[in-house]
mmCIF file of C-alpha atoms and ligand atoms in Angstrom:
data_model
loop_
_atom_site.group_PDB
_atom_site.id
_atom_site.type_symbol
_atom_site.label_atom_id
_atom_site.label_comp_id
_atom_site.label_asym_id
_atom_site.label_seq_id
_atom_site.Cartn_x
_atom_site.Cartn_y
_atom_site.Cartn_z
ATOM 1 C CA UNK G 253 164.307 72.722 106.125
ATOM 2 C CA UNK G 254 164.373 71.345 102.448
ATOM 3 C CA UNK G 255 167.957 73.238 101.816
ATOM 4 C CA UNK G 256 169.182 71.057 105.115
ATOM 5 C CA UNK G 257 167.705 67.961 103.591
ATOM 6 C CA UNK G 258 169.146 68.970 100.417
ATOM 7 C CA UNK G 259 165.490 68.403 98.624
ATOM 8 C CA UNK G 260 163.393 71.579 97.300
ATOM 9 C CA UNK G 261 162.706 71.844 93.552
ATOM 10 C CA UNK G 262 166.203 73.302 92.767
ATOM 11 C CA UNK G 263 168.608 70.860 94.678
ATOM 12 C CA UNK G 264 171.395 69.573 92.526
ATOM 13 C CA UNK G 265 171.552 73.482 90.628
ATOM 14 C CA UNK G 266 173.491 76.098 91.139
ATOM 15 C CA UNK G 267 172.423 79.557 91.139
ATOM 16 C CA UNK G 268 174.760 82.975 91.026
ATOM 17 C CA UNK G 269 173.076 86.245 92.380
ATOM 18 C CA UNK G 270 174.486 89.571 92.720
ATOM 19 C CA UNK G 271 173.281 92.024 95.276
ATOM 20 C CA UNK G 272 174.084 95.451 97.192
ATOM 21 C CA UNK G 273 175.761 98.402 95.510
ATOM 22 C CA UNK G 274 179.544 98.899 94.409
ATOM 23 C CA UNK G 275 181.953 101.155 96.154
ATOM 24 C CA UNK G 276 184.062 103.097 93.107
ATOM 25 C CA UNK G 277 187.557 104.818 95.389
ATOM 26 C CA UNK G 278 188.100 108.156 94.670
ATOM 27 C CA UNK G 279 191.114 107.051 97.113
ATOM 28 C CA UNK G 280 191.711 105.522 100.040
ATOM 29 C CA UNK G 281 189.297 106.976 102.582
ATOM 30 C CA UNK G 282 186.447 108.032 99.651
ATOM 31 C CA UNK G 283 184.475 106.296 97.155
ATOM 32 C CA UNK G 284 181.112 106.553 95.207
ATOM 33 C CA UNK G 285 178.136 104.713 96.457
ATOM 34 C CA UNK G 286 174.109 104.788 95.422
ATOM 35 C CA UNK G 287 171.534 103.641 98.140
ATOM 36 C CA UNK G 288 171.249 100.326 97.521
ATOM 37 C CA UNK G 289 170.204 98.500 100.703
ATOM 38 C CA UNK G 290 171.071 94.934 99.384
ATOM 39 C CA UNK G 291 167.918 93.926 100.715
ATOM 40 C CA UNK G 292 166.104 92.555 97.638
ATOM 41 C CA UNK G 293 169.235 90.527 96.403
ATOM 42 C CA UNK G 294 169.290 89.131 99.714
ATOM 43 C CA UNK G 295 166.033 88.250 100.050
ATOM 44 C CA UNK G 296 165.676 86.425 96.620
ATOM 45 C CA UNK G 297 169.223 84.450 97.543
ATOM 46 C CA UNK G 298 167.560 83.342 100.884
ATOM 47 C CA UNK G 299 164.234 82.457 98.914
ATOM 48 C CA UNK G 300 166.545 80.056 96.623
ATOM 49 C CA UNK G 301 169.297 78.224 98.995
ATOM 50 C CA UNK G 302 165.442 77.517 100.486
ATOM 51 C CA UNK G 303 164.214 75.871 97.516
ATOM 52 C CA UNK G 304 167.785 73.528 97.711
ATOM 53 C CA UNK G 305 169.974 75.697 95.092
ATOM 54 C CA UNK G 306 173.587 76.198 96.031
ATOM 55 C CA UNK G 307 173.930 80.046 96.116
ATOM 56 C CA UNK G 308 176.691 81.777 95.013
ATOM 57 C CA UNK G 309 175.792 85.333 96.867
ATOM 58 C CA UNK G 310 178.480 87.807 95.307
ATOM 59 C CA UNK G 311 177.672 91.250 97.419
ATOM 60 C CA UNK G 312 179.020 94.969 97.442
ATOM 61 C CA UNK G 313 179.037 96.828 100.931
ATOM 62 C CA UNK G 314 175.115 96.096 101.437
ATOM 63 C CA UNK G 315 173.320 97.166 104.754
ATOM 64 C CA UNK G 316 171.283 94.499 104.599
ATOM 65 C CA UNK G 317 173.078 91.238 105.921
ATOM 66 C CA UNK G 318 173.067 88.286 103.798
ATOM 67 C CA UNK G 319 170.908 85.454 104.501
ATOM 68 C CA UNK G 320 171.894 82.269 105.584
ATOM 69 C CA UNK G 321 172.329 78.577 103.790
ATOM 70 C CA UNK G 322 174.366 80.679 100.911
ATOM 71 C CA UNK G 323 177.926 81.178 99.981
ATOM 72 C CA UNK G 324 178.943 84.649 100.490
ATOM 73 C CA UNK G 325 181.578 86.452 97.981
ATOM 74 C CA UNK G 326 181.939 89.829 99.562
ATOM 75 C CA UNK G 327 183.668 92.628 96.651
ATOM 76 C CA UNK G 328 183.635 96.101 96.719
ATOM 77 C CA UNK G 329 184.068 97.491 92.925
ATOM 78 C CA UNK G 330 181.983 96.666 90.101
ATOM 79 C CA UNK G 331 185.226 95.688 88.417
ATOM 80 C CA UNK G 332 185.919 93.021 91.580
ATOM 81 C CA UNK G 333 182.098 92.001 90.587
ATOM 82 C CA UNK G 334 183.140 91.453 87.699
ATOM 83 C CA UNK G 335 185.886 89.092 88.403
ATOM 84 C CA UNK G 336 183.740 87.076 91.674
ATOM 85 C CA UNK G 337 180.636 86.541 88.971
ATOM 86 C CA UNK G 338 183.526 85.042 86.277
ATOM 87 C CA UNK G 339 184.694 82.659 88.796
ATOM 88 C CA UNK G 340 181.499 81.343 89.632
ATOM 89 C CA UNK G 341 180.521 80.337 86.327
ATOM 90 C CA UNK G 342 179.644 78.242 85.465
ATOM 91 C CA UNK G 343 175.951 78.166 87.044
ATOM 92 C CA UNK G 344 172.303 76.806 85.940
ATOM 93 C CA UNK G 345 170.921 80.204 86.311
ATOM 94 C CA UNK G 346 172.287 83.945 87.577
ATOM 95 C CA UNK G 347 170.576 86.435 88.890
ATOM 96 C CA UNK G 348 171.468 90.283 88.787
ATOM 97 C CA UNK G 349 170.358 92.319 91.735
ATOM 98 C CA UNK G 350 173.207 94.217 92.290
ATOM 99 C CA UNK G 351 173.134 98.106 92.333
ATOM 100 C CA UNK G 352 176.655 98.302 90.017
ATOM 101 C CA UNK G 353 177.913 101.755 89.876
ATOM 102 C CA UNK G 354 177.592 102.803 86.200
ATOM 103 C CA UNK G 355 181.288 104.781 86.500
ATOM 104 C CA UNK G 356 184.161 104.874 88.450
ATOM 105 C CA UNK G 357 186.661 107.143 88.897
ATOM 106 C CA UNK G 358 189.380 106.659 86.255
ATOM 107 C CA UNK G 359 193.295 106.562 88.158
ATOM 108 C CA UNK G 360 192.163 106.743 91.778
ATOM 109 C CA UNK G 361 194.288 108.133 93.412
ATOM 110 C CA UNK G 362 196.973 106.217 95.826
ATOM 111 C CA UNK G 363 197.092 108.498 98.774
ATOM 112 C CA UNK G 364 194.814 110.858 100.099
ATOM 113 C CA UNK G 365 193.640 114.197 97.899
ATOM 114 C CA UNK G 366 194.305 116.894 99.780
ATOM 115 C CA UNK G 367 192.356 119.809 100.734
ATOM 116 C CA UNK G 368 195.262 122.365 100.411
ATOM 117 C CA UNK G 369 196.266 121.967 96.585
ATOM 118 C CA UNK G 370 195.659 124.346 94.478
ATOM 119 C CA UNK G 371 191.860 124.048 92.881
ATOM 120 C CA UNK G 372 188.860 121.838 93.590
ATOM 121 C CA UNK G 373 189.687 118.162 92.123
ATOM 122 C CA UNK G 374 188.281 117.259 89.147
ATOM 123 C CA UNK G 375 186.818 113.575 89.241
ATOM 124 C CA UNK G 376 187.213 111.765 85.477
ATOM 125 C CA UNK G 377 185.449 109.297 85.263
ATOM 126 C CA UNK G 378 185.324 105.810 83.327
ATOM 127 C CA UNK G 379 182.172 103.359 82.487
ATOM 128 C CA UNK G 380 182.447 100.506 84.353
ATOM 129 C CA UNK G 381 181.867 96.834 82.757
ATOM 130 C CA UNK G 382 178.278 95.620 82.400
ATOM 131 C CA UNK G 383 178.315 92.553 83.909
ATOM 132 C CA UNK G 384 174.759 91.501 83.196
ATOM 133 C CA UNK G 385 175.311 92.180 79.426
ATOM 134 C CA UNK G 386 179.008 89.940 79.777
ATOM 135 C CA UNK G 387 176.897 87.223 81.005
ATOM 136 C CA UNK G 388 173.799 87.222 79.079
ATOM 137 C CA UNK G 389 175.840 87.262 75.914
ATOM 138 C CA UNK G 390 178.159 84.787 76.642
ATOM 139 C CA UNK G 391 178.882 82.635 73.646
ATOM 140 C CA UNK G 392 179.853 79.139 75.450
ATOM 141 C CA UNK G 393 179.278 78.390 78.726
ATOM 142 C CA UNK G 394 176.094 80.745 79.250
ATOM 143 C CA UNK G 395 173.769 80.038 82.408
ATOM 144 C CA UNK G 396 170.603 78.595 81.089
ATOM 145 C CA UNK G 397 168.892 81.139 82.880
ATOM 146 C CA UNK G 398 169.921 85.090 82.957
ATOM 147 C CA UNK G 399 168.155 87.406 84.833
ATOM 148 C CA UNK G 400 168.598 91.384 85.365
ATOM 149 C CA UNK G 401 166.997 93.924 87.411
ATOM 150 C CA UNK G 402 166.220 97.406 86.117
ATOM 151 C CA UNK G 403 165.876 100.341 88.446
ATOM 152 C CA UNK G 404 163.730 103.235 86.691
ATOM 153 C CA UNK G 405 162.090 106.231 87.485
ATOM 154 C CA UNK G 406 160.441 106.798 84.623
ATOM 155 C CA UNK G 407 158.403 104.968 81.588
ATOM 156 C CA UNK G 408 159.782 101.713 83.411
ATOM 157 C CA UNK G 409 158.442 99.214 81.181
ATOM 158 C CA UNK G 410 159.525 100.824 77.954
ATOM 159 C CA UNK G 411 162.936 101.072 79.348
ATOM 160 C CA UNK G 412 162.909 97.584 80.933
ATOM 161 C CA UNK G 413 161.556 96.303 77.445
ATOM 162 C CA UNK G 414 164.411 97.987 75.812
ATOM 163 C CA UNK G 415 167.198 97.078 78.101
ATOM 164 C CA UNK G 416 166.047 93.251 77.901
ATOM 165 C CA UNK G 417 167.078 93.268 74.554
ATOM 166 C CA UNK G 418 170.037 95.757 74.673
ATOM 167 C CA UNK G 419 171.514 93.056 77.119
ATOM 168 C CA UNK G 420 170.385 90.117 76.179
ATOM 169 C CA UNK G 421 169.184 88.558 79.309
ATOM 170 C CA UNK G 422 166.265 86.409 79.388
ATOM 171 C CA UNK G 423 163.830 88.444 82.322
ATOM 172 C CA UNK G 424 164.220 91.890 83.495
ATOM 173 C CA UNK G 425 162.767 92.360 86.704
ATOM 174 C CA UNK G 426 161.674 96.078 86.622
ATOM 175 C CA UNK G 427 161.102 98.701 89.211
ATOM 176 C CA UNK G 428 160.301 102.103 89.904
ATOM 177 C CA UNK G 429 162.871 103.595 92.115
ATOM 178 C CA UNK G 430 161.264 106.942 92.368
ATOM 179 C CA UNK G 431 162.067 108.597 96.137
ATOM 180 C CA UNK G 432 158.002 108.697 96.668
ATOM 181 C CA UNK G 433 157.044 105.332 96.314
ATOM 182 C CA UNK G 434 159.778 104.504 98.945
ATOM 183 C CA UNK G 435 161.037 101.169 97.668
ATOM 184 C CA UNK G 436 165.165 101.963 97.373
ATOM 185 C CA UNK G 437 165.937 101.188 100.709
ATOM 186 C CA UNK G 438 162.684 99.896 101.976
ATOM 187 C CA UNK G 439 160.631 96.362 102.659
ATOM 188 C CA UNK G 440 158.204 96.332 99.738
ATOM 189 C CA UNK G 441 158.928 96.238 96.111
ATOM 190 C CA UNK G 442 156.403 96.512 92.886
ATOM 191 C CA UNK G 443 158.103 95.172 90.391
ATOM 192 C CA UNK G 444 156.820 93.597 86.425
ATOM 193 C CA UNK G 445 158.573 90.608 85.408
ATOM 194 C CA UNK G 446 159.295 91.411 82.069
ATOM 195 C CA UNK G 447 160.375 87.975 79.704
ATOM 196 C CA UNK G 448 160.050 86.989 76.233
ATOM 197 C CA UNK G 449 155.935 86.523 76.707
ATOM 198 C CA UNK G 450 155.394 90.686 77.743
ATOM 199 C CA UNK G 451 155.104 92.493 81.039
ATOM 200 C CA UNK G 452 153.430 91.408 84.380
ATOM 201 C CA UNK G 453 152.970 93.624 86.952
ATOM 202 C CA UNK G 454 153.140 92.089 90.345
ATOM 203 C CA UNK G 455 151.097 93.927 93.063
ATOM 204 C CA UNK G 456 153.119 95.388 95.655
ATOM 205 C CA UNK G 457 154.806 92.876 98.655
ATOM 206 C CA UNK G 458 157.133 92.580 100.694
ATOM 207 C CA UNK G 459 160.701 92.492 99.195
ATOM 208 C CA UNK G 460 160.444 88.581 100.881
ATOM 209 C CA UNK G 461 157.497 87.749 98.771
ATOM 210 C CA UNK G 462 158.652 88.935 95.943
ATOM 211 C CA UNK G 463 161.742 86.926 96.573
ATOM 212 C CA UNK G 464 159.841 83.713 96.793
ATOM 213 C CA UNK G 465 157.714 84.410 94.383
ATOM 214 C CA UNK G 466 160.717 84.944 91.623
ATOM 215 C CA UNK G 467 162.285 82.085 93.373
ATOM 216 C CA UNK G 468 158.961 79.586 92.466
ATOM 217 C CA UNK G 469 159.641 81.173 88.939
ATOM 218 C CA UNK G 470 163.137 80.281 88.768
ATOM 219 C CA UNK G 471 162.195 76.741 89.585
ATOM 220 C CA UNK G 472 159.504 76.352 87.143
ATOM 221 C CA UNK G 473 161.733 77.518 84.031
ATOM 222 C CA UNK G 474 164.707 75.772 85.227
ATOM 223 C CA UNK G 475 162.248 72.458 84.937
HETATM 224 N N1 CTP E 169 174.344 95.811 85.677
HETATM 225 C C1 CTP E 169 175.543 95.130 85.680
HETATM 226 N N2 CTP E 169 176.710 95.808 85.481
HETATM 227 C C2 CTP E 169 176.707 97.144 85.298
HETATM 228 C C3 CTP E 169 175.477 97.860 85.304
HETATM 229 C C4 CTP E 169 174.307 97.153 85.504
HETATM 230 O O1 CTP E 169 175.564 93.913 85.848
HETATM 231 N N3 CTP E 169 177.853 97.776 85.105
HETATM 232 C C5 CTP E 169 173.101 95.049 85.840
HETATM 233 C C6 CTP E 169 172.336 95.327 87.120
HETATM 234 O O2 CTP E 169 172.719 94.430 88.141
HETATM 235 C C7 CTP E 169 170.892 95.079 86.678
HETATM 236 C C8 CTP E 169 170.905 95.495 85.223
HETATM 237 O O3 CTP E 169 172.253 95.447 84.796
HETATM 238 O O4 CTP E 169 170.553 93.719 86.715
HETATM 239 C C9 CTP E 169 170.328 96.821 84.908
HETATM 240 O O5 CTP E 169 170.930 97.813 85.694
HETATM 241 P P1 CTP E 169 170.490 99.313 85.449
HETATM 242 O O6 CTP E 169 171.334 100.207 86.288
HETATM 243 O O7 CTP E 169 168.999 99.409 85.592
HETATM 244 O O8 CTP E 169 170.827 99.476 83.894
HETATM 245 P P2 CTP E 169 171.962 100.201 83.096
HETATM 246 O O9 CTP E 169 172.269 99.387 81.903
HETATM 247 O O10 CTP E 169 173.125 100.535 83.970
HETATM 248 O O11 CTP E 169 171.259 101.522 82.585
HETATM 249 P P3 CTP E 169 170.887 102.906 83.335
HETATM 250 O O12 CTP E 169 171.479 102.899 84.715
HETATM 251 O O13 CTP E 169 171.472 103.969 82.460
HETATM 252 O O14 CTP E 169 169.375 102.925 83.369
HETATM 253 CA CA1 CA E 170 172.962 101.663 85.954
#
């Protein structure tokens, strides 16, 4: 209701979040994919258009649908990420919830591999651009506010910590994405907000509530 009466505590900005994972073509009828639902991204873009921000939702294959009240930039690659998140800048803050495949495959091919050539294939493959780290360390132009995720399965705030500054965004919202606790691909997240002040751990919600919650946050630093 505030979004429709363009009021909420971040009308007037505009706000970039990625979400979902990244298809990578091995050619035309495969690709590489991770299991990424989309549904956190999606959830944290709903929680902001809801607070009055324009959203700029830029989103790989996801399962989850994305929510209303946001502009949707649907991209497949990490490198056609790349290029939607460049031409929505610039923005008041971005958010990085997207599930980018670290590699692709380099020189997919054009037409389909064959099973009857001689050999298995041989995939080689290529790091794909970190768009966070593009962002964050943007000389002119950079969002006021830059926000990654981190997906870990182990020592998650060490490696959270660490990739904070590696990347130089200014939060890293961290989780643990081991299979047991059920969260890649679920409704509940437990995730410590991890900013220039140390690491809070946020007891365990519902993806939605944590989207709000982060949302509220958002808000506050964006004054
Ligand atoms: N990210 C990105 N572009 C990439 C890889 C990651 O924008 N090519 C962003 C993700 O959206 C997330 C953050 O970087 O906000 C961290 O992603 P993660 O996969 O946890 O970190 P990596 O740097 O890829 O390190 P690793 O997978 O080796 O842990
Ligand atoms: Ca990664």
């Amino acid at each position: 209701i505030e979004s429709m009466l363009g009021q909420g505590p971040l009308s007037g900005r505009r706000v970039l979040v990625t979400s979902g994972p990244t298809h990578e073509p091995i050619d035309p009828v495969r690709y590489i994919a991770n299991r990424s639902s989309g549904a956190q991204g999606a959830a944290l873009a709903g929680a902001l258009a809801e607070l009055g921000a324009e959203v700029i939702f830029v989103t790989g294959p996801a399962t989850v649908p994305p929510p209303a009240g946001v502009r949707v930039v649907a991209v497949e690659s990490a490198r056609d990420m790349e290029q939607a998140v460049g031409a929505a800048l610039p923005v008041d803050a971005a958010v990085f919830a997207a599930a980018v495949a670290d590699w692709r495959v380099s020189g997919a091919a054009t037409r389909k591999i064959k099973k009857s050539r001689e050999g298995l294939p041989t995939l080689e493959l290529a790091e794909n651009p970190d768009i966070l780290a593009g962002v964050a360390q943007m000389q002119t132009g950079r969002p006021r506010l830059v926000v990654g995720f981190a997906a870990e399965t182990d020592d998650m705030v060490a490696h959270a910590t660490a990739k904070r500054a590696r990347k130089g965004c200014d939060w890293i919202v961290a989780n643990d994405v081991s299979t047991e606790t059920g969260i890649m691909g679920g409704t509940e997240n437990a995730v410590t907000l991890i900013t220039g002040e140390g690491a809070e751990s946020w007891p365990r919600m519902t993806k939605t509530e944590v989207a709000r919650r982060l949302a509220e946050r958002i808000a506050r630093a964006l004054g």
